[in-house]
Amino acid sequence: MPFSPITEFWVLFFLSSPFWHMLIVSRSAGHAFGKCCLILTFMVAWTVFAFTAVTTQFDLAFLGPIAPARPLIYLSLISLMAYLARNWILDSGVSQHVLIGLQLIRPIGLVFVFEYYRGTLPGIFAHPAGWGDLLVGCVAAYVLWRFWQREIPTFWVLMVACLGLLDFASAFFFGFTSSATPIQLFSFEAPNKVIEYPLGLIPLFLVPYAVVAHILSLSQLARDRNADQAKTTV
């Protein structure tokens, strides 16, 4: 049974969110026009790569035996690049309101639950991934609302990041172990096919970018704390 057209629309609707978010981040960080274009060019390139990989699976050939782990491989590469470039991206500093803002798209994960009830995804994956995403999105919304015109306390920045990263860890674990991989533990009668189009765009593009937003949020928190310590010593 193919995924629903509603699911395709829902995923593609949110696909542009990271571009708008990174544009806002770049402007908040005081980047020059050329630097903004460079960041967005990289994002466009990654989007084209991820979209083509999901729709044609051309990357399976060169990944070979490690192909089942490609979502984790790509996530690790993008996360490492974001971490190494964190100071360059943040530049003059960015408000936590902006950095946490991307997590508002997390309820997109409810499409997993929707597809579970259609019989296309196993519940062992769909429920923790879908409801976990909704929880993170709601917590992010609450934090942004509660501290709308105030600085977001460290506790709440860490809360959003920890919940968000734990949710992804859970989703990847149950995603791998319910798919036709060497470490499959569940859903042998109907293996998970979340990596197929259009749902595959979530782990291959939207998840890496959401993790990048968490990395930048934690990095900005560290920058702010170091700046406060420097003021105290002076």
Short mmCIF file of N, CA and C in Angstrom, two decimals, residues 94-104 139-161 217 220-222 224-225 228:
data_model
loop_
_atom_site.label_atom_id
_atom_site.label_comp_id
_atom_site.label_asym_id
_atom_site.label_seq_id
_atom_site.Cartn_x
_atom_site.Cartn_y
_atom_site.Cartn_z
N VAL A 94 22.92 34.64 18.02
CA VAL A 94 21.53 34.53 17.56
C VAL A 94 20.64 34.23 18.76
N SER A 95 19.48 34.83 18.80
CA SER A 95 18.53 34.61 19.88
C SER A 95 18.08 33.14 19.93
N GLN A 96 17.93 32.63 21.15
CA GLN A 96 17.42 31.27 21.31
C GLN A 96 16.00 31.16 20.77
N HIS A 97 15.26 32.26 20.77
CA HIS A 97 13.91 32.23 20.22
C HIS A 97 13.95 31.82 18.74
N VAL A 98 14.95 32.32 18.03
CA VAL A 98 15.10 31.99 16.61
C VAL A 98 15.56 30.55 16.44
N LEU A 99 16.53 30.14 17.24
CA LEU A 99 17.10 28.80 17.09
C LEU A 99 16.11 27.71 17.47
N ILE A 100 15.33 27.94 18.50
CA ILE A 100 14.35 26.95 18.93
C ILE A 100 13.13 26.96 18.00
N GLY A 101 12.96 28.05 17.29
CA GLY A 101 11.78 28.20 16.44
C GLY A 101 11.58 27.09 15.43
N LEU A 102 12.66 26.50 14.92
CA LEU A 102 12.49 25.45 13.91
C LEU A 102 11.76 24.24 14.47
N GLN A 103 11.89 24.01 15.77
CA GLN A 103 11.28 22.81 16.36
C GLN A 103 9.75 22.88 16.31
N LEU A 104 9.20 24.03 15.95
CA LEU A 104 7.75 24.14 15.81
C LEU A 104 7.22 23.27 14.68
N VAL A 139 6.43 21.42 23.46
CA VAL A 139 7.33 22.01 24.46
C VAL A 139 8.01 23.24 23.90
N ALA A 140 8.46 23.16 22.63
CA ALA A 140 9.09 24.32 21.99
C ALA A 140 8.12 25.48 21.91
N ALA A 141 6.87 25.20 21.54
CA ALA A 141 5.85 26.25 21.46
C ALA A 141 5.59 26.87 22.83
N TYR A 142 5.54 26.03 23.86
CA TYR A 142 5.32 26.55 25.21
C TYR A 142 6.46 27.45 25.65
N VAL A 143 7.68 27.04 25.38
CA VAL A 143 8.86 27.83 25.77
C VAL A 143 8.86 29.18 25.05
N LEU A 144 8.59 29.16 23.75
CA LEU A 144 8.58 30.41 22.99
C LEU A 144 7.45 31.33 23.45
N TRP A 145 6.31 30.75 23.81
CA TRP A 145 5.19 31.55 24.29
C TRP A 145 5.48 32.12 25.69
N ARG A 146 5.98 31.28 26.58
CA ARG A 146 6.20 31.72 27.96
C ARG A 146 7.27 32.80 28.04
N PHE A 147 8.30 32.69 27.22
CA PHE A 147 9.41 33.65 27.29
C PHE A 147 9.46 34.50 26.01
N TRP A 148 8.29 34.86 25.54
CA TRP A 148 8.18 35.57 24.26
C TRP A 148 9.02 36.84 24.23
N GLN A 149 8.98 37.65 25.30
CA GLN A 149 9.73 38.90 25.32
C GLN A 149 10.79 38.90 26.42
N ARG A 150 11.24 37.72 26.78
CA ARG A 150 12.28 37.58 27.79
C ARG A 150 13.33 36.58 27.31
N GLU A 151 14.47 36.62 27.94
CA GLU A 151 15.51 35.64 27.64
C GLU A 151 15.06 34.26 28.10
N ILE A 152 15.28 33.27 27.26
CA ILE A 152 14.90 31.91 27.62
C ILE A 152 15.94 31.34 28.59
N PRO A 153 15.50 30.89 29.78
CA PRO A 153 16.45 30.36 30.76
C PRO A 153 17.18 29.12 30.25
N THR A 154 18.35 28.89 30.79
CA THR A 154 19.17 27.74 30.39
C THR A 154 18.42 26.43 30.51
N PHE A 155 17.68 26.27 31.60
CA PHE A 155 16.95 25.03 31.82
C PHE A 155 16.05 24.69 30.65
N TRP A 156 15.31 25.69 30.13
CA TRP A 156 14.36 25.43 29.07
C TRP A 156 15.05 25.21 27.73
N VAL A 157 16.19 25.87 27.51
CA VAL A 157 16.97 25.60 26.29
C VAL A 157 17.43 24.15 26.29
N LEU A 158 17.94 23.71 27.44
CA LEU A 158 18.41 22.33 27.56
C LEU A 158 17.25 21.35 27.47
N MET A 159 16.11 21.72 28.02
CA MET A 159 14.94 20.85 27.97
C MET A 159 14.52 20.56 26.53
N VAL A 160 14.41 21.62 25.73
CA VAL A 160 14.01 21.44 24.33
C VAL A 160 15.04 20.59 23.59
N ALA A 161 16.33 20.88 23.80
CA ALA A 161 17.38 20.15 23.09
C ALA A 161 17.42 18.68 23.51
N SER A 217 21.69 25.79 18.90
CA SER A 217 21.08 26.29 20.13
C SER A 217 21.99 26.04 21.32
N GLN A 220 25.09 28.28 21.03
CA GLN A 220 24.78 29.65 21.42
C GLN A 220 24.69 29.76 22.93
N LEU A 221 24.14 28.75 23.57
CA LEU A 221 24.05 28.73 25.03
C LEU A 221 25.45 28.77 25.64
N ALA A 222 26.37 27.98 25.08
CA ALA A 222 27.75 27.96 25.56
C ALA A 222 28.43 29.30 25.33
N ASP A 224 26.96 32.24 25.19
CA ASP A 224 26.39 33.20 26.14
C ASP A 224 26.98 33.02 27.54
N ARG A 225 27.14 31.78 27.94
CA ARG A 225 27.68 31.50 29.28
C ARG A 225 29.14 31.94 29.37
N ASP A 228 29.19 35.68 29.69
CA ASP A 228 28.81 36.10 31.04
C ASP A 228 29.98 35.90 32.02
#
